[in-house]
Amino acid sequence: MNKEHQILHHIRINPFISQQELSNKVGLSRSAVANYIATLTKRGEIKGRAYILQEESSIVCIGGANTDRKARSNQKVRLYSSNPVETTEVCGGVARNFAENLSRLGYNTSLMTCVGDDKEGNWILRETKSQGVDVSQVWVLQTERTGTYTTLLDVNGEMIVSMADMSIYEKITIPMIEEKWSYIVASQAVFLDTNVSKDCISYLINRCKDENIPLYIDPISSAKAQKLPFQLEGVELLLLNQEEAEMLAEAKISSFEDCQTVCDKIRQRGVQKVIITLHDQGVYYSSPEESGHISPFKTEVIDVTGASDAFSSCAIYGLMNEESLLRACQLGLAGSALTQQTEESVSTLLKPEKIHEIVDEFLR
């Protein structure tokens, strides 16, 4: 069997195979494999730029997957002192949580991240896969430790301080993403958190723009939001908290009028839609067609961890279902409220009919 036939044989067996995997199987360099694939595509033996079925993945989620370690205080937290706590450990990471949330909402989701070759990484992959998320594109790095996020919660479930050990994500490089591009380009949309490097973020923004793939970004924190390039053309939606929005716009938010000014400044950089979460003040949303403020939905707060990820997931669920930005934000608030009622980072109650029901109750 010649090299062309070997490559086609392996693609038929596994349409998701990367060029590097093909390189290893047929004994050629990755660049030589790329040349063979280009030739086969020109001849029509591989249809289009990607050799994956279009319907396989609704959205590819790129970013963090780590263990969330939570310590909840039994009393008012005293700084610089020992505090009695109850500890729990759950699967976390913004991209991972997002993928699971959208899977629970009925979408085919896949996760693109990296974990260490350790028990935490194996646990995350096993648990995430069990929730219907495709983890076949995750890099398992032999010499790295899986990322961790440790948080201290007060007796009311509010975060006091958190610590993130996530240097592993800096190991993801542009060539690694390029190898998986045939998988990415076959999806309907891409969700990105800013755990990956600045260069990878810029590459994904530009490549998604060139390929007309809707791109949704959650910068995670004001520190990581600084990785975003100034030009954001090609970004469909930017999900920000108040601190991140103020940093990107270089302006303070003291009123809802300020929110619109900040959104305008950010949208001038090329992004289509902006949502700003305002903690206990709800959210502000802005696009060329609509803008406004929505108050938060009242709910019993057990644990706030994962609530912002649930908001992002449910809002994007709305946009992917062609809802208005207003309705998408309402669905996001419903998902956030539902998640705050549990100690899990992803609520097991999250379903499309449930978040629509919460929104309808709120509107009544």
Coordinates of C-alpha atoms in Angstrom, one line a residue:
M1 CA 0.0 0.0 0.0
N2 CA 1.5 3.3 -1.0
K3 CA 1.6 6.4 1.2
E4 CA -1.5 8.0 -0.3
H5 CA -3.5 4.8 0.2
Q6 CA -2.2 4.5 3.8
I7 CA -3.3 8.1 4.6
L8 CA -6.8 7.6 3.1
H9 CA -7.1 4.2 5.0
H10 CA -6.3 5.9 8.3
I11 CA -8.7 8.8 7.6
R12 CA -11.5 6.4 6.8
I13 CA -10.9 4.6 10.1
N14 CA -10.7 7.8 12.1
P15 CA -12.0 11.0 10.4
F16 CA -10.8 13.0 13.4
I17 CA -7.1 11.9 13.1
S18 CA -4.6 14.7 13.2
Q19 CA -1.8 15.3 10.8
Q20 CA 0.7 14.4 13.5
E21 CA -1.0 11.1 14.2
L22 CA -1.0 10.4 10.5
S23 CA 2.7 11.2 10.4
N24 CA 3.4 8.7 13.2
K25 CA 1.3 6.0 11.5
V26 CA 2.7 6.2 7.9
G27 CA 6.3 7.1 8.8
L28 CA 6.4 10.6 7.1
S29 CA 7.0 14.1 8.5
R30 CA 4.0 16.2 9.4
S31 CA 4.8 18.6 6.5
A32 CA 4.9 15.7 4.1
V33 CA 1.5 14.4 5.3
A34 CA 0.1 18.0 4.8
N35 CA 1.4 17.9 1.2
Y36 CA -0.3 14.6 0.6
I37 CA -3.6 15.8 2.1
A38 CA -3.4 19.0 -0.1
T39 CA -3.0 16.8 -3.2
L40 CA -5.8 14.5 -2.2
T41 CA -8.1 17.4 -1.6
K42 CA -7.3 19.0 -5.0
R43 CA -8.1 15.6 -6.6
G44 CA -11.4 15.5 -4.7
E45 CA -10.6 12.3 -2.8
I46 CA -10.9 14.4 0.4
K47 CA -13.9 16.7 0.2
G48 CA -13.2 20.3 1.3
R49 CA -10.5 21.7 3.6
A50 CA -11.6 19.4 6.5
Y51 CA -11.9 15.7 6.5
I52 CA -14.5 15.5 9.3
L53 CA -18.2 15.3 9.1
Q54 CA -19.9 18.7 9.6
E55 CA -22.4 17.5 12.0
E56 CA -20.0 15.9 14.4
S57 CA -19.4 18.9 16.7
S58 CA -21.7 21.8 17.3
I59 CA -19.1 23.8 19.2
V60 CA -15.4 23.3 20.1
C61 CA -14.5 24.6 23.6
I62 CA -10.8 25.7 23.9
G63 CA -9.2 26.6 27.2
G64 CA -9.1 25.3 30.7
A65 CA -10.0 22.0 32.4
N66 CA -8.8 21.6 35.9
T67 CA -9.8 20.4 39.4
D68 CA -11.8 22.8 41.5
R69 CA -10.9 22.5 45.2
K70 CA -13.3 24.4 47.4
A71 CA -13.0 25.1 51.1
R72 CA -16.2 26.5 52.6
S73 CA -15.9 28.2 56.0
N74 CA -18.2 27.1 58.8
Q75 CA -18.1 30.7 60.2
K76 CA -17.2 34.2 59.3
V77 CA -13.7 34.0 57.7
R78 CA -10.9 35.4 59.9
L79 CA -7.8 36.4 57.9
Y80 CA -4.3 35.5 59.1
S81 CA -5.9 32.8 61.2
S82 CA -6.9 29.2 61.1
N83 CA -10.5 28.7 59.8
P84 CA -12.6 25.6 60.2
V85 CA -13.8 24.5 56.7
E86 CA -15.4 21.7 54.7
T87 CA -13.6 20.8 51.5
T88 CA -14.8 19.4 48.3
E89 CA -13.2 18.6 44.9
V90 CA -15.1 18.8 41.5
C91 CA -14.2 19.0 37.9
G92 CA -13.7 22.6 36.7
G93 CA -12.2 24.9 34.2
V94 CA -14.1 27.5 32.2
A95 CA -13.9 25.7 28.8
R96 CA -14.6 22.4 30.4
N97 CA -17.6 23.7 32.4
F98 CA -18.9 25.4 29.3
A99 CA -18.6 22.2 27.3
E100 CA -20.5 20.2 29.9
N101 CA -23.2 22.9 30.3
L102 CA -23.9 23.1 26.6
S103 CA -23.9 19.3 26.4
R104 CA -26.6 19.3 29.1
L105 CA -28.5 21.8 26.9
G106 CA -28.5 19.4 24.0
Y107 CA -25.5 20.4 21.9
N108 CA -22.7 18.1 20.6
T109 CA -19.7 19.7 22.3
S110 CA -16.0 18.9 22.2
L111 CA -13.2 20.0 24.6
M112 CA -9.8 21.1 23.4
T113 CA -7.4 21.5 26.4
C114 CA -4.4 19.9 28.0
V115 CA -4.1 17.9 31.2
G116 CA -1.2 16.1 32.9
D117 CA -0.7 12.4 32.7
D118 CA -1.8 12.0 36.3
K119 CA -4.8 10.8 38.3
E120 CA -6.4 14.3 38.3
G121 CA -6.2 14.5 34.5
N122 CA -7.5 11.0 34.0
W123 CA -10.4 11.8 36.4
I124 CA -11.3 15.0 34.5
L125 CA -11.3 13.2 31.2
R126 CA -13.4 10.3 32.5
E127 CA -16.0 12.5 34.2
T128 CA -16.2 15.0 31.3
K129 CA -16.7 12.2 28.8
S130 CA -19.4 10.7 31.0
Q131 CA -21.4 13.9 30.6
G132 CA -21.5 13.6 26.8
V133 CA -18.5 15.8 25.9
D134 CA -16.0 14.6 23.2
V135 CA -12.6 14.6 24.9
S136 CA -10.7 13.0 21.9
Q137 CA -8.9 16.2 21.1
V138 CA -7.4 16.8 24.6
W139 CA -3.6 16.8 24.8
V140 CA -2.3 14.7 27.6
L141 CA 1.2 16.1 28.5
Q142 CA 3.5 13.5 30.1
T143 CA 5.7 15.8 32.2
E144 CA 3.1 18.4 33.3
R145 CA 0.6 18.5 36.3
T146 CA -3.1 19.0 35.7
G147 CA -4.2 22.5 36.5
T148 CA -5.9 23.3 39.8
Y149 CA -8.2 26.1 41.0
T150 CA -8.5 26.4 44.8
T151 CA -11.1 28.8 46.4
L152 CA -12.1 29.8 49.9
L153 CA -15.8 30.5 50.3
D154 CA -17.4 32.3 53.2
V155 CA -20.4 30.9 55.2
N156 CA -22.8 32.4 52.6
G157 CA -21.1 30.7 49.6
E158 CA -19.4 33.9 48.4
M159 CA -15.7 33.7 47.3
I160 CA -13.1 35.2 49.6
V161 CA -10.0 34.4 47.7
S162 CA -9.0 31.9 44.9
M163 CA -5.7 30.6 43.7
A164 CA -5.1 29.2 40.2
D165 CA -2.2 26.9 39.3
M166 CA -2.7 26.8 35.5
S167 CA 0.7 27.2 33.9
I168 CA 0.1 24.0 32.0
Y169 CA -2.0 25.9 29.4
E170 CA 1.0 27.9 28.3
K171 CA 2.2 24.6 26.8
I172 CA -0.4 24.8 24.1
T173 CA 1.2 26.2 20.9
I174 CA 0.0 27.5 17.5
P175 CA 1.4 24.4 15.7
M176 CA -0.6 22.2 18.1
I177 CA -3.8 24.1 17.2
E178 CA -3.0 24.0 13.5
E179 CA -2.8 20.2 13.7
K180 CA -6.4 20.1 14.9
W181 CA -7.7 22.8 12.6
S182 CA -9.6 20.3 10.4
Y183 CA -11.6 19.4 13.5
I184 CA -12.2 23.0 14.5
V185 CA -13.3 24.2 11.1
A186 CA -15.9 21.5 10.9
S187 CA -17.7 22.9 14.0
Q188 CA -20.6 25.5 14.0
A189 CA -18.8 27.7 16.5
V190 CA -15.8 28.0 18.8
F191 CA -15.8 29.0 22.5
L192 CA -12.5 30.3 23.9
D193 CA -11.3 31.2 27.4
T194 CA -8.0 33.1 27.8
N195 CA -6.1 30.4 29.7
V196 CA -4.1 29.7 26.5
S197 CA -1.2 32.0 25.4
K198 CA -1.6 35.5 23.9
D199 CA -0.2 34.2 20.6
C200 CA -2.7 31.3 20.4
I201 CA -5.6 33.7 21.2
S202 CA -4.6 36.1 18.4
Y203 CA -4.2 33.1 16.0
L204 CA -7.6 31.7 16.8
I205 CA -9.3 35.1 16.5
N206 CA -7.7 35.7 13.0
R207 CA -8.3 32.2 11.8
C208 CA -11.9 32.1 12.9
K209 CA -12.5 35.4 11.2
D210 CA -10.9 34.1 7.9
E211 CA -13.0 30.9 8.1
N212 CA -16.2 32.7 9.1
I213 CA -16.6 30.6 12.3
P214 CA -18.5 32.4 15.1
L215 CA -16.1 32.9 18.0
Y216 CA -17.3 33.5 21.6
I217 CA -14.7 34.6 24.2
D218 CA -14.7 34.7 28.0
P219 CA -11.5 36.4 29.3
I220 CA -11.9 34.8 32.8
S221 CA -10.1 37.5 34.7
S222 CA -8.9 41.1 34.2
A223 CA -5.3 39.8 34.3
K224 CA -5.9 37.3 31.5
A225 CA -8.1 39.8 29.6
Q226 CA -4.9 41.7 28.9
K227 CA -3.9 38.8 26.5
L228 CA -6.6 39.9 24.1
P229 CA -5.3 41.8 21.0
F230 CA -6.6 45.3 20.4
Q231 CA -8.3 44.3 17.1
L232 CA -11.2 42.0 17.9
E233 CA -12.7 41.7 14.4
G234 CA -14.2 38.2 14.0
V235 CA -15.3 37.9 17.6
E236 CA -19.0 37.4 17.8
L237 CA -19.4 37.8 21.5
L238 CA -17.2 39.0 24.4
L239 CA -18.4 38.0 27.9
L240 CA -17.0 40.3 30.6
N241 CA -17.3 41.1 34.3
Q242 CA -17.2 44.7 35.4
E243 CA -13.5 44.7 36.2
E244 CA -12.6 43.2 32.8
A245 CA -14.8 45.6 30.9
E246 CA -13.3 48.6 32.7
M247 CA -9.8 47.4 32.0
L248 CA -10.5 46.8 28.3
A249 CA -12.3 50.2 27.8
E250 CA -9.9 52.1 30.2
A251 CA -13.0 53.7 31.8
K252 CA -14.9 53.3 35.1
I253 CA -18.4 52.0 35.4
S254 CA -20.5 53.9 38.0
S255 CA -23.9 53.8 36.3
F256 CA -25.8 51.9 33.6
E257 CA -25.0 54.8 31.2
D258 CA -21.4 54.1 31.8
C259 CA -22.0 50.5 30.8
Q260 CA -23.2 51.7 27.4
T261 CA -20.2 54.0 27.0
V262 CA -17.8 51.1 27.9
C263 CA -19.6 48.7 25.5
D264 CA -19.3 51.2 22.7
K265 CA -15.6 51.6 23.2
I266 CA -15.1 47.8 23.3
R267 CA -17.2 47.3 20.2
Q268 CA -15.2 49.9 18.3
R269 CA -12.4 47.3 18.5
G270 CA -14.4 45.0 16.2
V271 CA -16.4 42.7 18.5
Q272 CA -20.1 42.4 17.5
K273 CA -21.7 41.8 20.9
V274 CA -20.7 42.6 24.5
I275 CA -22.2 41.3 27.7
I276 CA -21.0 42.7 31.1
T277 CA -22.0 40.9 34.3
L278 CA -22.4 43.3 37.2
H279 CA -22.4 40.9 40.2
D280 CA -25.6 41.7 42.2
Q281 CA -26.7 44.3 39.7
G282 CA -27.4 41.9 36.9
V283 CA -26.0 42.3 33.4
Y284 CA -25.7 44.9 30.7
Y285 CA -25.7 43.9 27.0
S286 CA -24.9 45.7 23.8
S287 CA -24.9 45.0 20.1
P288 CA -25.6 47.1 17.0
E289 CA -29.3 46.2 17.2
E290 CA -30.1 46.3 20.9
S291 CA -28.8 47.2 24.4
G292 CA -30.0 47.4 27.9
H293 CA -29.8 46.2 31.5
I294 CA -31.4 43.2 33.2
S295 CA -31.7 42.7 37.0
P296 CA -30.5 39.4 38.4
F297 CA -32.9 36.6 39.2
K298 CA -33.4 36.0 42.9
T299 CA -32.2 32.6 44.1
E300 CA -30.9 30.8 47.1
V301 CA -27.0 31.0 47.0
I302 CA -25.2 27.8 48.2
D303 CA -22.1 28.2 46.1
V304 CA -21.2 30.8 43.4
T305 CA -18.5 28.7 41.8
G306 CA -19.4 27.9 38.2
A307 CA -22.3 30.4 38.1
S308 CA -20.5 32.7 35.6
D309 CA -19.7 29.7 33.4
A310 CA -23.4 28.7 33.5
F311 CA -24.3 32.3 32.5
S312 CA -22.0 32.2 29.5
S313 CA -23.1 28.8 28.4
C314 CA -26.8 29.5 28.6
A315 CA -26.4 32.9 26.9
I316 CA -24.5 31.4 24.0
Y317 CA -27.1 28.6 23.9
G318 CA -29.7 31.3 23.3
L319 CA -27.6 33.0 20.5
M320 CA -27.0 29.6 18.8
N321 CA -30.7 29.2 18.8
E322 CA -31.1 32.6 17.1
E323 CA -32.6 34.2 20.2
S324 CA -32.3 38.0 20.7
L325 CA -29.4 39.2 22.8
L326 CA -31.9 40.2 25.5
R327 CA -33.4 36.7 25.6
A328 CA -30.0 35.2 25.6
C329 CA -29.0 37.2 28.7
Q330 CA -32.2 36.2 30.4
L331 CA -31.4 32.5 29.7
G332 CA -27.9 33.1 31.0
L333 CA -29.2 34.6 34.3
A334 CA -31.5 31.6 34.7
G335 CA -28.6 29.2 34.3
S336 CA -26.5 31.2 36.7
A337 CA -29.3 31.2 39.3
L338 CA -29.7 27.4 38.9
T339 CA -26.0 26.7 39.4
Q340 CA -25.8 28.9 42.5
Q341 CA -28.3 26.5 44.2
T342 CA -25.8 23.6 44.2
E343 CA -22.2 23.0 45.3
E344 CA -21.4 21.5 41.9
S345 CA -19.6 23.7 39.4
V346 CA -22.2 22.4 36.8
S347 CA -25.8 21.9 37.9
T348 CA -27.3 18.5 37.1
L349 CA -30.7 20.3 36.8
L350 CA -29.5 22.3 33.8
K351 CA -31.9 21.6 30.9
P352 CA -33.4 23.8 28.1
E353 CA -36.9 23.5 29.4
K354 CA -35.8 24.4 32.9
I355 CA -34.0 27.7 32.0
H356 CA -36.9 28.7 29.8
E357 CA -39.2 28.0 32.7
I358 CA -37.2 30.2 35.0
V359 CA -37.1 33.0 32.5
D360 CA -40.9 32.8 32.0
E361 CA -41.5 32.9 35.7
F362 CA -39.3 35.9 36.1
L363 CA -41.1 37.8 33.3
R364 CA -44.5 37.1 34.9

